[in-house]
CSV table of C-alpha atoms in Angstrom, one decimal:
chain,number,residue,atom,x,y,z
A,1,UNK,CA,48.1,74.1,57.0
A,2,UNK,CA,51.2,76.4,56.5
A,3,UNK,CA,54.9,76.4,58.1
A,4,UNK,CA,55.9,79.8,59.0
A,5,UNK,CA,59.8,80.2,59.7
A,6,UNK,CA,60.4,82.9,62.2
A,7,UNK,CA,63.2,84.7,61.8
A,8,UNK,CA,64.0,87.6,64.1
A,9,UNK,CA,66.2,90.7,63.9
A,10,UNK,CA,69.3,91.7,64.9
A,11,UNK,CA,70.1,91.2,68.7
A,12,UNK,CA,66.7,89.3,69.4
A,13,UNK,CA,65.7,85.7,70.3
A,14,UNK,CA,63.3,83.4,69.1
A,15,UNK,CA,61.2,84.7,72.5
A,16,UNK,CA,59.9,87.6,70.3
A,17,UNK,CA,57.8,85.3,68.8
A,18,UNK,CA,56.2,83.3,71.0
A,19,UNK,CA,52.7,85.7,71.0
A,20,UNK,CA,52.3,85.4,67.2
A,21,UNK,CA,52.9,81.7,67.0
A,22,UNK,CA,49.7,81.2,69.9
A,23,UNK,CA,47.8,82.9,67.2
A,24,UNK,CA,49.0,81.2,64.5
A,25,UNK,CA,49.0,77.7,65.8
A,26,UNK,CA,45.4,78.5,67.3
A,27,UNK,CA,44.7,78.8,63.7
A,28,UNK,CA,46.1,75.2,62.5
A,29,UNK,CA,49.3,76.5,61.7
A,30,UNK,CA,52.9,75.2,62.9
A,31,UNK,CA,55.8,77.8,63.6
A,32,UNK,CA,59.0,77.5,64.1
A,33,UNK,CA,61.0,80.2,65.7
A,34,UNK,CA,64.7,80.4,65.0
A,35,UNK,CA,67.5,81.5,67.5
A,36,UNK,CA,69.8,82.8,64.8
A,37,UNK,CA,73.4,82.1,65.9
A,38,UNK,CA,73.8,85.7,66.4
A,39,UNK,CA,76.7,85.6,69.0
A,40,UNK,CA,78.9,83.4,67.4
A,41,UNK,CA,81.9,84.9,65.5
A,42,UNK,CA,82.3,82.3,63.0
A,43,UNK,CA,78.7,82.4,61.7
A,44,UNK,CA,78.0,84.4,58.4
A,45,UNK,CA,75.0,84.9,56.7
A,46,UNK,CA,74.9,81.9,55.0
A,47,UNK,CA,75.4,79.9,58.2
A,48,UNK,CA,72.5,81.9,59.8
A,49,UNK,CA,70.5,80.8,56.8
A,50,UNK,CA,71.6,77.2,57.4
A,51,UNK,CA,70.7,77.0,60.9
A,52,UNK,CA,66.9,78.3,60.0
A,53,UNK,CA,66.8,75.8,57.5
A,54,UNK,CA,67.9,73.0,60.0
A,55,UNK,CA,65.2,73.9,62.6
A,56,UNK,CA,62.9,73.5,60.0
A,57,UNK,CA,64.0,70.0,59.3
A,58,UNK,CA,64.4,69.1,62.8
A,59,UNK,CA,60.8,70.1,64.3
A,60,UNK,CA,59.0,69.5,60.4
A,61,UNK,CA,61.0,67.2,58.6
A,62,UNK,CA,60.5,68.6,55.5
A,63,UNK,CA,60.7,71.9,53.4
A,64,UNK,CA,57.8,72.2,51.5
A,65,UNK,CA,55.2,74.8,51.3
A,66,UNK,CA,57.3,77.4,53.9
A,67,UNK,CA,56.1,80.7,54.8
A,68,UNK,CA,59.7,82.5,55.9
A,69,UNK,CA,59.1,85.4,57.5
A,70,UNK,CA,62.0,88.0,58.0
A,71,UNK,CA,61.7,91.0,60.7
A,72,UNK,CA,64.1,93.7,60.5
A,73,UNK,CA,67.9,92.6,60.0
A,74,UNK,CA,66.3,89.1,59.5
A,75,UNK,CA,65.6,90.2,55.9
A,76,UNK,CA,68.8,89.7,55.4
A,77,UNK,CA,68.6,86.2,56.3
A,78,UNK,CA,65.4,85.2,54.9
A,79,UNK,CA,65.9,85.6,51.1
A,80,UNK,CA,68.6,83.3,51.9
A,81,UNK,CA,66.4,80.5,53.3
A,82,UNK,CA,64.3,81.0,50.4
A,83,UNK,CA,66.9,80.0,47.8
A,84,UNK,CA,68.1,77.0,50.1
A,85,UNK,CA,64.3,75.4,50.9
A,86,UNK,CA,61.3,75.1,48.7
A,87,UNK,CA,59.8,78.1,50.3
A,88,UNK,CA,56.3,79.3,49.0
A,89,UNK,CA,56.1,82.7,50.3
A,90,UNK,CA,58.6,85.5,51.9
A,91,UNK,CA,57.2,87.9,54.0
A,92,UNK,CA,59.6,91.2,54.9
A,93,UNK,CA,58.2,92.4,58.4
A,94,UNK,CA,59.7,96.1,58.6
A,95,UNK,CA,62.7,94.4,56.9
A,96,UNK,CA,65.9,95.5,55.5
A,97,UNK,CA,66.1,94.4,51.9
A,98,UNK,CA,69.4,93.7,50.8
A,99,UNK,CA,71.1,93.9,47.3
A,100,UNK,CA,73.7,91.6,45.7
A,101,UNK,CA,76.8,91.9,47.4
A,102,UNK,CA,75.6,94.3,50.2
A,103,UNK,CA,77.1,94.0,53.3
A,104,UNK,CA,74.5,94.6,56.5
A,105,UNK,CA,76.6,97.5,57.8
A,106,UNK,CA,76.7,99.2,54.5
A,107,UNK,CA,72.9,98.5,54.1
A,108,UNK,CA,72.0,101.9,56.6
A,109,UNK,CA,74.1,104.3,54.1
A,110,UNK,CA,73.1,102.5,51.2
A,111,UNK,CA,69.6,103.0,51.8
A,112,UNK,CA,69.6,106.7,52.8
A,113,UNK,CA,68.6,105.9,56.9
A,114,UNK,CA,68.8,108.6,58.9
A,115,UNK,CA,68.8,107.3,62.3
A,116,UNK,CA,66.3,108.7,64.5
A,117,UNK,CA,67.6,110.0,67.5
A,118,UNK,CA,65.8,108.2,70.8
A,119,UNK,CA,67.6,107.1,73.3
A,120,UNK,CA,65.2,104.8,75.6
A,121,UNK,CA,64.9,101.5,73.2
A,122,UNK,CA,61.3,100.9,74.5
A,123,UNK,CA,60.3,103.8,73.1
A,124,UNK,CA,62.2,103.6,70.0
A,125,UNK,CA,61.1,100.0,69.3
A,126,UNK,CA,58.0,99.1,71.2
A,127,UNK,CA,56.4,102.1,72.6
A,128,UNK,CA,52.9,100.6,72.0
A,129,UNK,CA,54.3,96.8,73.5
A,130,UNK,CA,52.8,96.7,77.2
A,131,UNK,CA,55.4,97.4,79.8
A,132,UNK,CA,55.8,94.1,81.0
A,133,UNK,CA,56.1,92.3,77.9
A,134,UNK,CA,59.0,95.2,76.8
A,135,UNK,CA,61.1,94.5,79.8
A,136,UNK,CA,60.9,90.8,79.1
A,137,UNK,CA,61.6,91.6,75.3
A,138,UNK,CA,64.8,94.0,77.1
A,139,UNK,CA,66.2,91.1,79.1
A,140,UNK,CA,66.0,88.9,76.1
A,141,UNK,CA,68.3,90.9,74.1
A,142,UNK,CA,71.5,89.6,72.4
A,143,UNK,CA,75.1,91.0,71.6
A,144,UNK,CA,75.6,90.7,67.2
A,145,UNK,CA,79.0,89.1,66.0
A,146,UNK,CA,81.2,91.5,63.5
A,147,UNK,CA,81.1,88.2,60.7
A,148,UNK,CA,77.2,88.4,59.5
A,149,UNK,CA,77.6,92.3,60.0
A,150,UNK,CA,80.1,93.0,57.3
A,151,UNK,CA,80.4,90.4,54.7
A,152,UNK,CA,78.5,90.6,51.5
A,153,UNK,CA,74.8,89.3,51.2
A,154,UNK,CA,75.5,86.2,49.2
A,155,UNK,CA,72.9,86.1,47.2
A,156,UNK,CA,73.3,87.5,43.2
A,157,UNK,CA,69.2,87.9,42.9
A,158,UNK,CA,66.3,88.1,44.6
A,159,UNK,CA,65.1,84.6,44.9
A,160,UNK,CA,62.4,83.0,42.9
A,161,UNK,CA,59.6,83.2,45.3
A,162,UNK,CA,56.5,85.6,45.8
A,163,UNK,CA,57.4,88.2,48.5
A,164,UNK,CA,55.1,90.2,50.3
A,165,UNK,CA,56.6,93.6,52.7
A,166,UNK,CA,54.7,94.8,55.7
A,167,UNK,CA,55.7,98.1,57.0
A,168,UNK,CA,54.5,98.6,60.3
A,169,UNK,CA,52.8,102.5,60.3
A,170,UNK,CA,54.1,103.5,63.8
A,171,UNK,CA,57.4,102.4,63.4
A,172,UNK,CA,59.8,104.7,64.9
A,173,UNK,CA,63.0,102.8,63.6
A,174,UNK,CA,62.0,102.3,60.1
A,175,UNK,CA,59.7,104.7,59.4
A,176,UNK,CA,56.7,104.2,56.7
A,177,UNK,CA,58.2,107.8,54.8
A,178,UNK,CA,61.7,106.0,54.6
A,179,UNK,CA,60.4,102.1,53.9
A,180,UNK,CA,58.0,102.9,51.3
A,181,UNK,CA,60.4,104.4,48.4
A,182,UNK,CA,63.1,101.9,49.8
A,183,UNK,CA,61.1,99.1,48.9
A,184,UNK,CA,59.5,100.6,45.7
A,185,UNK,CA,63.3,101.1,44.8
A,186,UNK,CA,64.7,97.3,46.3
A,187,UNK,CA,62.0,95.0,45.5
A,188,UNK,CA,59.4,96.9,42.8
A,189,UNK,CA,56.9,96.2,45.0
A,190,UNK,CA,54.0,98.4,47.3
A,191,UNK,CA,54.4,97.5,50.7
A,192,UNK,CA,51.3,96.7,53.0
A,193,UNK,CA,51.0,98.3,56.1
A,194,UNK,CA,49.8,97.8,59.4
A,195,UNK,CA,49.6,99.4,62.4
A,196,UNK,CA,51.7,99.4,65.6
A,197,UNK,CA,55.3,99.8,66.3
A,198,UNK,CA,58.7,98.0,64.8
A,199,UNK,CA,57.8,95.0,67.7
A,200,UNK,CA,53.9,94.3,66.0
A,201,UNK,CA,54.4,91.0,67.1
A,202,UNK,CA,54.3,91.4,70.7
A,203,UNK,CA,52.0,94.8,70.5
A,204,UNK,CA,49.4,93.0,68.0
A,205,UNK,CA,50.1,89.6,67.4
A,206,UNK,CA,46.0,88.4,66.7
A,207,UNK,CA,46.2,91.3,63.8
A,208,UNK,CA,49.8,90.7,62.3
A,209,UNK,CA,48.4,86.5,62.1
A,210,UNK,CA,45.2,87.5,60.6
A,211,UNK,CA,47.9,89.7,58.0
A,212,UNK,CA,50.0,86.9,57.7
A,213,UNK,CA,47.7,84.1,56.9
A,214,UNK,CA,45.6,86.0,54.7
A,215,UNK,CA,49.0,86.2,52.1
A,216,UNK,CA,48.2,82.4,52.0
């Protein structure tokens, strides 16, 4: 049985979630799903790492064998959990992947992103999620604090822990022709793919757990 440590992206709630931990705990697993401090102007990257790492302790009550898994601008949070638990495994779920000393906000011009121009966020982000479910995801939506925006990532290496990236093929944020060479470049690694848009976790939560367990 594996721990997966859920760490969402920038402006969502642990609520994004909830369908891939049924799966995943319908499989023998625990989850736990962070609400990263997102909102709160004193809280940099490092504390966002902290608070993960506390919910872990709290609902756990230990460290060992964790499988932290970083969506989006969570990626910038995860590698930090990794070098502050005994984590066995990072996973990058359409993530950003940061450098020593990079700053979030520098991240997009960094990288080479071009933003793609849509203006309806359901369709930007979870075109494939059913309409429901992507109103809910809507109303759970979160303003982002400047502190964890701009300072540097404080990390001076990658951590010492196997890391797996899975780029998400109908991702209309980050798309699979800008994530591949970004990850080559970042983390000498292929990514994996898998269908569905930059929300696969509410769109096709049975698939992303089968993906996710079967990096165990």
């Amino acid at each position: 049985m594996a721990t997966f440590a859920l760490i969402h992206g920038g402006g969502g709630t642990s609520w994004t979630w909830r369908p891939l931990e049924t799966c995943l705990r319908g499989r023998g697993h625990r989850t736990v799903a962070v609400d990263l401090p997102l909102d709160d102007p004193d809280a940099g990257l490092i504390d966002h790492a902290d608070h993960v790492v506390a919910d872990v302790l709290k609902n756990v009550g230990h460290l060992d064998g964790l499988v932290v898994v970083g969506h989006s601008w969570g990626g910038f949070v995860a590698p930090v959990v990794c070098h502050r638990t005994r984590a066995e495994l990072l996973v990058l779920l359409a993530g950003m992947v940061p450098t020593p000393g990079e700053a979030p906000a520098d991240w997009w011009e960094a990288t080479g992103f071009g933003m793609v121009d849509i203006d309806d966020p359901i369709a930007q982000f979870m075109h494939d999620v059913p309409a429901d479910l992507a109103a809910e995801a809507l109303r759970h939506g979160r303003d982002h604090a400047e502190k964890a925006l701009v300072e540097p990532w404080p990390l001076d290496r990658w951590p010492d822990v196997p890391t797996r990236y899975l780029l998400c093929r109908d991702d209309r944020w980050f798309p699979p022709e800008f994530v591949r060479p970004m990850v080559r470049e970042r983390l000498g690694v292929e990514p994996d793919e898998i269908g569905g848009s930059h929300s696969v976790m509410l769109s096709r939560p049975e698939e992303l757990a089968d993906r996710l367990i079967g990096y165990l």
